XYZ file of C-alpha atoms in Angstrom:
747
model
C 0.000 0.000 0.000
C 1.198 3.532 -0.716
C 2.219 5.534 2.396
C -0.325 8.006 3.821
C -0.296 11.384 2.118
C 0.465 13.137 5.423
C 3.646 11.117 6.020
C 6.844 12.445 4.423
C 10.086 10.464 4.448
C 13.144 12.683 4.838
C 16.782 12.578 5.878
C 17.736 14.816 8.800
C 21.266 15.910 9.596
C 22.498 16.899 13.023
C 25.913 18.472 13.653
C 28.209 15.974 15.347
C 25.921 12.983 14.723
C 25.078 10.576 11.932
C 22.117 11.577 9.719
C 18.860 9.699 10.226
C 16.000 8.678 7.981
C 12.749 9.742 9.558
C 9.069 10.000 8.806
C 7.374 13.340 9.452
C 3.673 13.423 10.200
C 2.400 16.630 8.609
C -0.711 16.556 10.796
C 1.360 17.175 13.916
C 2.404 20.684 14.910
C 5.900 21.586 13.783
C 7.007 21.942 17.401
C 5.969 18.326 18.048
C 7.893 17.159 14.982
C 11.014 19.000 16.178
C 10.610 17.416 19.634
C 10.510 13.930 18.070
C 13.637 14.717 16.070
C 15.426 15.972 19.199
C 14.337 12.901 21.168
C 15.916 10.735 18.473
C 19.283 12.231 19.378
C 18.413 12.599 23.080
C 18.621 16.396 22.878
C 16.925 18.430 25.577
C 15.254 21.838 25.211
C 13.665 21.171 21.842
C 12.360 24.757 21.896
C 15.904 25.852 21.087
C 15.957 23.935 17.789
C 14.432 24.334 14.352
C 14.564 22.625 10.976
C 16.297 24.004 7.929
C 16.681 22.845 4.370
C 20.192 21.464 4.036
C 20.899 23.305 0.790
C 22.794 26.495 0.077
C 19.837 28.649 1.156
C 19.736 27.470 4.810
C 16.183 28.824 5.045
C 14.183 27.885 8.102
C 11.080 25.743 7.783
C 8.004 27.395 9.259
C 4.591 26.263 10.357
C 2.651 28.574 8.049
C 3.042 29.500 4.411
C 4.267 33.083 4.671
C 6.215 34.878 1.992
C 7.892 38.178 1.552
C 6.562 40.075 -1.425
C 9.411 41.551 -3.466
C 7.742 44.312 -5.450
C 9.616 46.424 -7.999
C 9.730 50.070 -7.011
C 7.488 51.271 -9.850
C 4.594 48.921 -9.142
C 1.366 49.906 -7.449
C 0.594 48.151 -4.178
C -3.152 48.568 -4.537
C -3.271 45.842 -7.191
C -3.029 43.290 -4.360
C -4.710 45.383 -1.741
C -1.458 45.438 0.262
C -0.540 48.432 2.419
C 3.122 48.331 1.332
C 5.560 46.302 -0.756
C 6.893 44.747 2.462
C 3.514 43.434 3.580
C 3.016 39.817 4.558
C 0.899 38.173 1.934
C -2.490 36.957 3.228
C -3.711 33.452 2.512
C -6.590 34.663 0.336
C -4.343 36.792 -1.869
C -5.412 37.831 -5.351
C -3.288 36.602 -8.224
C -2.015 39.776 -9.855
C -1.198 39.748 -13.523
C 0.769 42.934 -12.939
C 3.606 40.855 -11.517
C 2.704 37.568 -13.136
C 1.401 36.779 -9.660
C 4.040 34.621 -8.053
C 6.823 35.512 -10.485
C 8.214 37.959 -7.918
C 7.373 35.829 -4.902
C 10.593 34.114 -3.784
C 10.185 31.629 -0.897
C 12.020 33.388 1.912
C 10.160 31.325 4.557
C 9.566 27.694 3.717
C 6.230 26.108 4.557
C 6.604 22.728 6.236
C 3.820 21.423 3.983
C 6.146 21.824 0.993
C 8.620 19.265 2.301
C 8.908 16.492 -0.288
C 9.767 12.845 0.077
C 13.530 12.454 -0.064
C 14.252 15.981 1.137
C 17.370 16.529 3.231
C 16.794 18.651 6.322
C 19.080 19.877 9.060
C 18.406 20.207 12.767
C 19.743 23.626 13.740
C 19.435 26.139 16.499
C 16.194 28.138 16.423
C 16.122 31.501 14.641
C 15.796 33.374 17.927
C 18.692 31.534 19.584
C 20.806 31.697 16.437
C 20.223 35.448 16.212
C 21.128 35.875 19.899
C 24.325 33.840 19.500
C 25.419 35.725 16.393
C 24.580 39.037 18.067
C 27.056 38.108 20.813
C 29.662 36.490 18.536
C 30.058 39.503 16.254
C 31.063 41.500 19.355
C 33.810 39.040 20.255
C 37.271 40.381 21.051
C 38.820 37.581 18.965
C 39.267 38.753 15.394
C 39.052 35.231 13.968
C 35.851 34.470 15.880
C 34.387 37.817 14.881
C 35.207 37.220 11.209
C 33.560 33.789 11.250
C 30.483 35.201 13.007
C 30.083 37.997 10.447
C 30.437 35.483 7.628
C 27.619 33.393 9.143
C 25.503 36.512 9.695
C 25.849 37.522 6.039
C 24.577 34.076 5.039
C 21.710 33.789 7.537
C 20.455 37.338 6.908
C 18.936 36.238 3.603
C 16.239 34.396 5.590
C 13.478 36.729 6.746
C 12.722 34.475 9.749
C 16.238 34.940 11.076
C 16.330 38.562 9.958
C 13.262 39.442 12.010
C 14.808 37.936 15.156
C 18.150 39.647 14.615
C 16.513 43.013 13.934
C 14.436 42.621 17.126
C 17.760 42.519 18.995
C 18.594 45.925 17.519
C 21.030 44.183 15.216
C 20.880 46.861 12.519
C 22.058 49.506 14.996
C 24.904 47.235 16.097
C 26.080 46.774 12.509
C 25.967 50.509 11.786
C 27.969 51.200 14.974
C 30.551 48.628 13.887
C 30.861 50.344 10.517
C 31.105 53.809 12.044
C 33.608 52.929 14.780
C 35.542 50.174 13.072
C 36.695 52.016 9.959
C 39.705 53.801 11.438
C 40.802 50.640 13.180
C 40.356 48.732 9.954
C 42.607 51.177 8.110
C 45.366 50.999 10.741
C 45.384 47.213 10.970
C 45.243 46.845 7.201
C 48.582 48.654 7.013
C 50.212 46.009 9.186
C 49.101 43.150 6.972
C 45.776 42.197 8.496
C 43.689 41.402 5.394
C 40.979 39.749 7.497
C 39.701 43.218 8.438
C 38.782 43.818 4.819
C 36.733 40.628 4.893
C 35.131 41.665 8.177
C 33.942 44.958 6.747
C 32.749 43.217 3.578
C 30.673 40.659 5.528
C 29.316 43.430 7.778
C 28.086 45.420 4.806
C 26.731 42.274 3.126
C 24.691 41.402 6.218
C 23.427 44.985 6.396
C 22.293 44.938 2.744
C 20.519 41.580 3.130
C 18.731 42.665 6.311
C 17.582 45.949 4.790
C 16.316 44.189 1.662
C 13.530 42.605 3.733
C 11.934 46.032 4.177
C 11.479 45.626 7.927
C 13.500 48.716 8.915
C 13.020 52.170 7.409
C 15.975 53.755 5.635
C 15.232 57.072 7.332
C 16.652 55.841 10.647
C 20.353 56.132 9.759
C 22.691 58.833 11.008
C 24.788 61.251 9.007
C 27.912 59.607 10.455
C 26.938 56.258 8.930
C 26.254 57.874 5.551
C 29.636 59.612 5.672
C 31.392 56.311 6.384
C 29.679 54.531 3.504
C 30.429 57.447 1.204
C 34.067 57.431 2.306
C 34.447 53.855 1.039
C 33.210 54.952 -2.374
C 35.421 58.039 -2.427
C 38.611 56.085 -1.701
C 40.854 55.408 -4.674
C 41.968 52.018 -3.308
C 39.346 49.842 -1.614
C 38.367 46.175 -1.702
C 36.033 45.389 -4.597
C 33.491 43.671 -2.331
C 33.377 46.662 0.053
C 33.007 49.090 -2.834
C 30.221 47.061 -4.442
C 28.174 46.859 -1.232
C 28.771 50.509 -0.402
C 27.464 51.546 -3.822
C 24.416 49.290 -3.339
C 23.693 50.901 0.043
C 23.982 54.420 -1.364
C 21.640 53.569 -4.245
C 19.023 52.198 -1.847
C 19.349 55.217 0.445
C 18.757 57.645 -2.408
C 15.831 55.697 -3.871
C 14.053 55.071 -0.576
C 14.383 58.354 1.291
C 14.232 61.988 0.182
C 16.132 63.117 3.284
C 18.880 60.582 2.663
C 19.100 61.687 -0.964
C 20.056 65.165 0.171
C 22.656 63.820 2.604
C 24.158 61.407 0.066
C 24.260 64.121 -2.600
C 26.358 66.237 -0.228
C 28.874 63.415 0.306
C 29.174 61.995 -3.221
C 30.136 63.891 -6.360
C 30.072 62.713 -9.950
C 33.814 63.264 -10.133
C 34.333 60.754 -7.320
C 32.163 58.129 -9.039
C 33.673 58.366 -12.530
C 36.978 56.561 -11.694
C 34.937 53.449 -10.837
C 33.598 53.448 -14.409
C 37.120 53.379 -15.806
C 37.926 50.025 -14.238
C 37.330 46.576 -15.687
C 34.848 45.155 -13.170
C 31.407 45.331 -14.841
C 29.562 44.798 -11.550
C 31.247 47.854 -10.028
C 30.483 49.827 -13.186
C 26.847 48.723 -12.991
C 26.440 49.822 -9.373
C 28.209 53.108 -10.115
C 25.813 53.959 -12.957
C 22.934 52.854 -10.696
C 24.005 55.423 -8.071
C 24.290 58.136 -10.735
C 20.828 57.223 -12.022
C 19.383 57.290 -8.508
C 20.845 60.756 -7.841
C 19.573 61.908 -11.236
C 16.088 60.470 -10.665
C 15.607 61.932 -7.183
C 17.145 65.330 -7.901
C 14.705 68.275 -7.827
C 13.708 69.568 -11.247
C 15.808 72.703 -10.896
C 18.956 70.676 -10.153
C 18.670 68.031 -12.877
C 19.917 70.294 -15.650
C 22.754 71.417 -13.404
C 23.643 67.776 -12.786
C 23.464 67.061 -16.522
C 25.936 69.889 -17.147
C 28.299 68.389 -14.595
C 27.999 64.991 -16.285
C 28.883 66.638 -19.597
C 31.877 68.440 -18.079
C 33.174 65.193 -16.592
C 32.753 63.486 -20.003
C 30.589 60.757 -18.475
C 29.120 59.836 -21.850
C 32.481 59.246 -23.532
C 33.762 57.295 -20.521
C 30.719 54.999 -20.581
C 31.075 54.571 -24.337
C 34.744 53.656 -24.112
C 34.876 51.612 -20.911
C 31.424 50.007 -20.856
C 29.638 49.886 -24.214
C 32.706 49.315 -26.378
C 34.638 47.241 -23.859
C 35.709 43.815 -25.043
C 33.003 41.947 -23.147
C 29.275 41.331 -23.335
C 26.933 43.703 -21.508
C 24.846 41.827 -18.935
C 21.149 42.473 -18.334
C 21.570 44.682 -15.278
C 24.133 46.884 -16.981
C 21.837 47.146 -20.025
C 19.018 48.214 -17.700
C 21.107 50.913 -16.038
C 22.234 52.265 -19.412
C 18.592 52.344 -20.507
C 17.641 54.266 -17.344
C 20.439 56.776 -17.924
C 19.307 57.188 -21.537
C 15.701 57.843 -20.466
C 16.666 60.283 -17.705
C 18.926 62.178 -20.109
C 16.185 62.540 -22.716
C 13.712 63.555 -20.003
C 15.738 66.747 -19.570
C 14.075 67.838 -22.815
C 10.622 67.708 -21.220
C 10.814 71.284 -20.008
C 11.377 72.561 -23.564
C 8.727 70.183 -24.898
C 6.120 71.704 -22.590
C 7.223 75.337 -23.057
C 5.138 77.393 -25.462
C 6.715 80.137 -27.494
C 5.881 83.651 -26.414
C 5.198 85.626 -29.636
C 6.139 88.821 -27.785
C 9.544 87.498 -26.629
C 12.141 89.174 -28.847
C 14.874 86.635 -28.005
C 12.667 83.778 -29.186
C 11.630 85.720 -32.302
C 15.313 86.272 -33.075
C 15.713 82.511 -33.467
C 13.177 82.542 -36.294
C 14.984 85.528 -37.838
C 18.223 83.540 -37.634
C 16.637 80.590 -39.447
C 15.584 82.937 -42.212
C 18.982 84.654 -42.351
C 20.908 81.389 -42.718
C 18.607 80.133 -45.467
C 18.313 83.325 -47.526
C 21.468 85.269 -46.637
C 22.441 85.605 -50.310
C 19.369 87.660 -51.123
C 19.656 91.412 -51.010
C 18.039 93.233 -48.131
C 15.791 96.158 -49.055
C 17.133 99.588 -48.272
C 15.784 101.798 -45.514
C 14.297 104.225 -47.986
C 10.599 105.046 -48.081
C 8.331 102.036 -48.107
C 11.114 99.702 -46.922
C 9.141 98.469 -43.898
C 6.299 97.246 -46.061
C 8.711 95.651 -48.502
C 10.548 93.963 -45.639
C 7.312 92.564 -44.202
C 6.333 91.264 -47.635
C 9.732 89.671 -48.102
C 9.667 88.068 -44.631
C 6.205 86.638 -45.297
C 7.417 85.171 -48.591
C 10.518 83.669 -46.913
C 8.548 82.227 -44.000
C 6.321 80.496 -46.534
C 9.424 79.037 -48.187
C 10.623 77.866 -44.759
C 7.411 75.871 -44.481
C 5.715 77.605 -41.564
C 1.938 77.320 -41.313
C 1.540 80.919 -40.174
C 3.449 82.937 -42.793
C 2.822 86.306 -41.150
C 3.745 85.349 -37.575
C 5.526 81.953 -37.512
C 5.955 82.223 -33.739
C 2.351 81.008 -33.487
C 3.442 77.624 -34.913
C 5.344 76.908 -31.697
C 2.539 77.569 -29.225
C 1.391 73.933 -29.269
C 2.772 71.538 -26.654
C 4.189 69.084 -27.269
C 6.662 69.705 -28.932
C 6.764 73.371 -27.857
C 10.103 75.159 -28.058
C 12.040 71.917 -28.570
C 11.049 71.945 -32.245
C 12.519 75.426 -32.712
C 15.679 74.380 -30.841
C 16.092 71.432 -33.210
C 15.577 73.598 -36.289
C 18.208 76.094 -35.136
C 20.671 73.295 -34.300
C 20.162 71.796 -37.775
C 20.609 75.190 -39.447
C 23.837 75.955 -37.571
C 25.533 72.543 -37.404
C 24.363 71.103 -40.742
C 24.093 74.351 -42.626
C 24.621 72.959 -46.134
C 21.924 70.314 -45.699
C 19.587 72.904 -44.166
C 20.012 75.380 -47.020
C 19.685 72.623 -49.609
C 16.390 71.373 -48.146
C 14.883 74.863 -47.825
C 15.927 76.083 -51.276
C 15.082 72.776 -52.940
C 11.533 72.897 -51.642
C 11.098 76.602 -52.363
C 11.782 75.861 -56.031
C 9.109 73.175 -56.297
C 5.506 73.662 -57.165
C 3.384 74.718 -54.213
C 1.571 71.406 -53.962
C 4.795 69.318 -54.020
C 6.960 71.287 -51.613
C 7.901 69.629 -48.309
C 7.194 72.268 -45.611
C 10.363 72.346 -43.499
C 8.815 74.207 -40.569
C 5.698 72.064 -40.263
C 7.737 68.894 -40.844
C 10.224 69.815 -38.106
C 7.472 70.442 -35.584
C 5.670 67.164 -36.300
C 8.931 65.202 -36.498
C 10.079 66.521 -33.111
C 6.755 65.469 -31.609
C 7.124 62.010 -33.195
C 10.691 61.512 -31.927
C 9.593 62.437 -28.401
C 6.876 59.762 -28.631
C 9.326 57.155 -29.951
C 11.864 57.846 -27.199
C 9.115 58.347 -24.572
C 10.420 61.725 -23.460
C 8.835 62.644 -20.133
C 8.009 59.085 -19.058
C 9.691 57.416 -16.084
C 11.979 54.503 -16.949
C 10.597 50.987 -16.714
C 11.954 48.829 -13.896
C 12.897 45.902 -16.141
C 13.486 47.327 -19.609
C 16.974 46.849 -21.100
C 16.277 48.717 -24.346
C 19.182 51.155 -24.535
C 20.595 52.380 -27.858
C 24.399 52.574 -28.063
C 24.240 55.288 -30.735
C 22.817 57.800 -28.226
C 26.043 57.515 -26.201
C 28.227 58.525 -29.168
C 27.374 62.250 -29.199
C 26.846 64.945 -26.562
C 23.842 66.287 -28.506
C 22.448 62.925 -29.535
C 18.782 63.961 -29.697
C 19.552 66.941 -31.914
C 21.726 64.791 -34.196
C 18.966 62.186 -34.250
C 16.590 64.905 -35.411
C 19.002 66.114 -38.105
C 19.257 62.638 -39.599
C 15.497 62.108 -39.474
C 14.560 65.484 -41.015
C 16.765 64.674 -43.999
C 15.112 61.257 -44.179
C 11.688 62.927 -44.166
C 12.645 65.198 -47.063
C 14.045 62.215 -49.000
C 10.932 60.101 -48.381
C 8.705 63.035 -49.402
C 10.437 63.153 -52.792
C 10.299 59.367 -53.214
C 6.566 59.388 -52.527
C 6.046 62.413 -54.804
C 3.881 63.681 -52.007
C 1.681 66.748 -51.889
C 0.473 68.702 -48.892
C -2.538 66.353 -48.654
C -0.160 63.421 -48.174
C 1.606 64.937 -45.149
C 0.238 62.452 -42.609
C 0.976 59.492 -44.898
C 4.578 60.620 -45.249
C 4.911 60.950 -41.467
C 3.605 57.401 -41.015
C 6.156 56.036 -43.490
C 8.981 58.002 -41.827
C 7.986 56.666 -38.402
C 8.048 53.116 -39.758
C 11.486 53.706 -41.284
C 12.838 55.070 -37.998
C 11.332 52.274 -35.883
C 12.654 49.546 -38.180
C 16.134 51.091 -38.142
C 16.127 51.424 -34.344
C 15.266 47.741 -33.861
C 18.636 46.828 -35.393
C 20.382 48.676 -32.508
C 22.939 50.576 -34.621
C 26.158 51.237 -32.740
C 26.576 54.796 -34.035
C 24.577 57.599 -35.600
C 26.377 57.026 -38.904
C 25.311 53.385 -38.849
C 21.746 54.474 -38.099
C 21.902 56.776 -41.111
C 23.107 53.890 -43.278
C 20.238 51.698 -42.085
C 17.782 54.400 -43.107
C 19.365 54.639 -46.555
C 18.471 50.979 -47.089
C 14.895 51.560 -45.925
C 13.676 53.630 -48.846
C 9.992 54.133 -49.547
C 10.179 51.392 -52.189
C 11.632 48.979 -49.638
C 8.916 49.868 -47.114
C 6.276 49.108 -49.757
C 7.862 45.706 -50.380
C 7.886 44.940 -46.662
C 4.278 46.025 -46.280
C 3.215 43.964 -49.279
C 4.964 40.907 -47.898
C 3.289 41.337 -44.524
C -0.074 41.960 -46.171
C 0.205 38.743 -48.158
C 0.778 36.842 -44.937
C -2.264 38.448 -43.309
C -4.799 38.424 -46.105
C -8.152 39.469 -44.807
C -11.506 38.182 -46.026
C -14.372 40.565 -45.353
C -17.252 39.066 -47.321
C -20.317 38.036 -45.327
C -20.049 34.245 -46.003
C -16.389 34.308 -44.937
C -17.226 36.227 -41.762
C -19.940 33.685 -40.936
C -17.469 30.859 -41.511
C -14.979 32.604 -39.217
C -17.647 32.891 -36.538
C -18.343 29.185 -36.784
C -14.704 28.127 -36.681
C -13.500 30.565 -34.005
C -14.583 28.596 -30.867
C -12.759 25.533 -32.172
C -9.577 27.556 -32.806
C -9.789 29.238 -29.380
C -10.037 25.852 -27.702
C -6.948 24.751 -29.623
C -5.058 27.849 -28.435
C -6.257 27.268 -24.878
C -4.930 23.708 -24.879
C -1.606 24.903 -26.249
C -1.319 27.515 -23.492
C -2.117 24.997 -20.772
C 0.372 22.529 -22.253
C 3.043 25.217 -22.091
C 2.201 25.851 -18.431
C 2.514 22.121 -17.774
C 5.955 22.125 -19.439
C 6.952 25.011 -17.196
C 9.083 28.120 -17.690
C 12.236 29.520 -16.139
C 11.995 33.165 -15.069
C 14.532 35.698 -13.884
C 13.896 36.811 -10.325
C 13.971 40.504 -9.440
C 14.709 41.692 -5.943
C 14.169 45.130 -4.461
C 17.292 46.444 -6.206
C 16.172 44.923 -9.544
C 19.095 42.499 -9.691
C 18.366 39.689 -12.130
C 21.160 37.194 -11.392
C 18.867 34.473 -9.988
C 16.278 32.223 -11.559
C 13.190 30.368 -10.578
C 10.930 27.885 -12.305
C 7.178 27.430 -12.385
C 5.004 24.740 -13.949
C 1.417 23.562 -13.806
C 0.593 20.066 -12.597
C -0.700 17.645 -15.288
C -4.166 17.693 -13.708
C -4.223 21.522 -13.928
C -4.919 21.901 -10.212
C -1.628 23.092 -8.702
C 1.142 25.506 -9.704
C 4.576 24.257 -8.578
C 7.433 26.770 -8.293
C 10.837 27.146 -6.691
C 14.265 28.785 -6.860
C 17.081 27.662 -9.156
C 20.767 28.447 -8.955
C 21.064 28.672 -12.745
C 18.893 28.505 -15.841
C 17.931 24.853 -16.513
C 18.583 23.151 -19.840
C 15.295 21.231 -19.823
C 12.177 20.686 -17.752
C 12.443 20.772 -13.964
C 10.634 17.887 -12.187
C 7.698 18.738 -9.953
C 9.382 17.124 -6.956
C 12.301 19.543 -7.069
C 10.005 22.589 -6.908
C 9.455 23.240 -3.217
C 6.450 25.539 -3.304
C 2.983 25.170 -4.741
C -0.139 27.236 -5.193
C -3.540 25.550 -5.641
C -5.348 26.953 -8.656
C -8.559 26.903 -6.627
C -7.037 29.551 -4.308
C -6.620 32.035 -7.158
C -9.449 34.552 -6.859
C -8.864 36.753 -9.883
C -6.361 37.974 -12.432
C -6.004 41.742 -12.670
C -3.899 43.763 -15.051
C -1.644 46.662 -14.092
C -0.222 49.102 -16.621
C 3.140 49.142 -14.815
C 3.685 45.398 -15.008
C 7.419 44.877 -15.633
C 6.800 41.832 -17.847
C 4.538 43.875 -20.123
C 7.438 46.278 -20.661
C 10.107 43.667 -21.346
C 11.610 43.943 -24.773
C 12.122 41.046 -27.132
C 9.624 38.723 -28.739
C 10.581 35.728 -26.586
C 10.026 37.597 -23.301
C 6.751 39.085 -24.469
C 5.550 35.677 -25.693
C 6.433 34.175 -22.326
C 4.341 36.837 -20.617
C 1.388 36.323 -22.981
C 1.472 32.529 -22.652
C 1.325 32.677 -18.850
C -1.354 35.344 -18.625
C -3.440 33.449 -21.189
C -2.919 30.198 -19.306
C -3.873 31.705 -15.951
C -7.008 33.239 -17.448
C -7.876 29.917 -19.092
C -7.520 28.130 -15.738
C -10.033 30.567 -14.262
C -12.416 30.187 -17.185
C -11.770 33.746 -18.376
C -11.113 35.032 -21.903
C -7.552 35.036 -23.208
C -6.907 38.657 -24.163
C -3.193 38.845 -24.982
C -1.761 40.134 -28.254
C -0.262 36.702 -28.864
C -3.705 35.094 -28.682
C -5.083 37.602 -31.172
C -2.200 36.950 -33.557
C -2.500 33.165 -33.203
C -6.251 33.351 -33.722
C -5.852 35.442 -36.878
C -3.175 33.135 -38.274
C -5.015 29.886 -37.560
C -8.346 31.259 -38.761
C -6.766 32.436 -42.000
C -5.092 29.066 -42.589
C -8.253 27.113 -41.789
C -10.419 29.266 -44.058
C -7.944 28.974 -46.917
C -7.920 25.193 -46.526
C -11.704 25.028 -46.503
C -11.937 27.249 -49.564
C -9.559 25.170 -51.678
C -11.081 24.192 -54.992
C -11.253 20.399 -54.686
C -13.751 19.775 -57.458
C -12.865 16.671 -59.552
C -9.948 16.005 -57.194
C -10.055 12.601 -55.578
C -8.741 12.565 -52.046
C -7.266 9.136 -51.238
C -8.406 7.276 -48.133
C -4.847 6.225 -47.328
C -1.704 8.383 -47.381
C 0.507 8.021 -50.475
C 3.431 5.597 -50.225
C 6.838 6.872 -49.199
C 9.106 7.070 -52.269
C 12.196 4.884 -52.498
C 15.501 6.249 -51.366
C 17.666 7.767 -54.130
C 20.612 5.786 -55.425
C 22.994 8.408 -54.033
C 22.891 11.635 -52.115
C 25.282 13.595 -54.321
C 23.036 16.589 -54.702
C 22.857 20.073 -53.224
C 20.045 22.523 -52.596
C 20.839 26.064 -53.618
C 18.711 28.192 -51.347
C 19.510 31.288 -53.386
């Protein structure tokens, strides 16, 4: 007979004794189970012991299924009805599509009901006693004992059960005091060849970071002295890599989590002190350094961001990142790509003020910019003299020239820039183009002024609409996504990258206008084609602006038409009434097919990257649906698996019956992930979860699959099979050829 479902057979280790095979009755309280285990080794005071998983995590096993919710900073807590990202998740929690539900739910406290047959456990001191012992050991006068204690503390602090006990002993304050008071001693002893003090400080900071990551203690509680010490580690020219990395991580968290701490950190850290860390070869240090710069940039008041941007330009941050990070002889990892993307977004967001600034028609300085545009374009023409009637002649000439420049309002072109967006940014771009690409500017203006009225490409109107389009493409004014890695190397190759981007695109627009032989009525069509050209070129991630320009040269209007025609042929649409009725009849059958495919993919399982509160993505975890579609199994992995992960190795599970609803949040990090594979993964899981709940599958992938399968099925059913005999049996397989000396030429 099979063993009872409530009995689990495990191996239990005990320090100083031989391991034992035991049976655990899951109906008994965990304290009773621990007492039985202690009795097996004749150990008294079973209250002082607990069970741990004997793997690298060392997480304690608990009576109840409690998790820590690791929520990315941008996400809204109200989607789960939680008061804060650090809230303990209730048992009747709502499955939130915003985070793919459990995809950001790492098992920090292990439920005893998740113990599997064959699991290896360890009998260890209880969290409270372990925390008390470590609290005393890290204050030992013996340097070796203190080092070993701090090493253990850094490891145990990852477990929220232990962390809560240690924090209750005022452990955070003890660690900060050790950092504040131990630095000078560390420096003196390091000079007399005591390298263990570097390790001590590293483990101290590691434990501090892990404890703070649980969100139990507010960041606002730390003193200026502690901030100064952490900043001093970053400002030193020679410091251990591990100490520097953890110090940068602490500073980033301080800035992001507290406005008061931002001000204090900004006083202690300058961009000039951070830049040397970017010139090294350690990509992790470079990543944390850019993360600190981004955090300072993000939290800076509006009036100080431009000032900070000027400092970054003076320190040549862009060229240093280009040389030492982007063009370094190594691959850029996901976290570095994310930080570069954030820096790119924050840099472009500096343009938002100009985007939302209307032109004042009465402002002479702003009007002078328009006069300068006219002067550069028509400087060769003779100015009228100041004799009688010259004012009227000058007004007439200006009106004629403003029309040639392509402004909508020929009499007062300042009125063209009163719409936001793009506001004054459009005029800034036009002036930059006229001054820095003067030949191209004059050629475009004069070329169009010589055309017939209906075929001229209006430079002014085009520049305004193009600037607005580029702001939409680059999402100027939007906060960066927490998980997006979509940075463009070409924007790090020039100090005025947006303006240069505009200059390339305005020349593209003029070229496309001529290729389309467009008239003023075709303006919107031309803009749509230009946007498609730009988007297709950007997806190739050109490494420089010149390469981007070359990509656009290959995407002529003729090429765009070919691409559109090819895509249209693959998505032929039938709109006649009989076809629509046939679609209606077939659609439920196709949807059921898609549903089964989604559920099969959930059964196969998927490996996901796990994000913690600092958005690090160096860990993985796996989730799969049970074959009977009743339970979701999930658990942590040390590395990405090569195949399927067995159900038994996934320690946690979530009954599908406990899922109350699936809600969608606009800030979901998985919705913002770039790349078809990541987006498909998101769509498959959201579709599958909705299918499990009997809800409609609403993802873009489902719509695309439905359109494709419906089109194929209709085409098959509409095949002309008259006078064609369909055999009952498949045709025989032909004989093998006498030799295989032949080649397919795919060209």
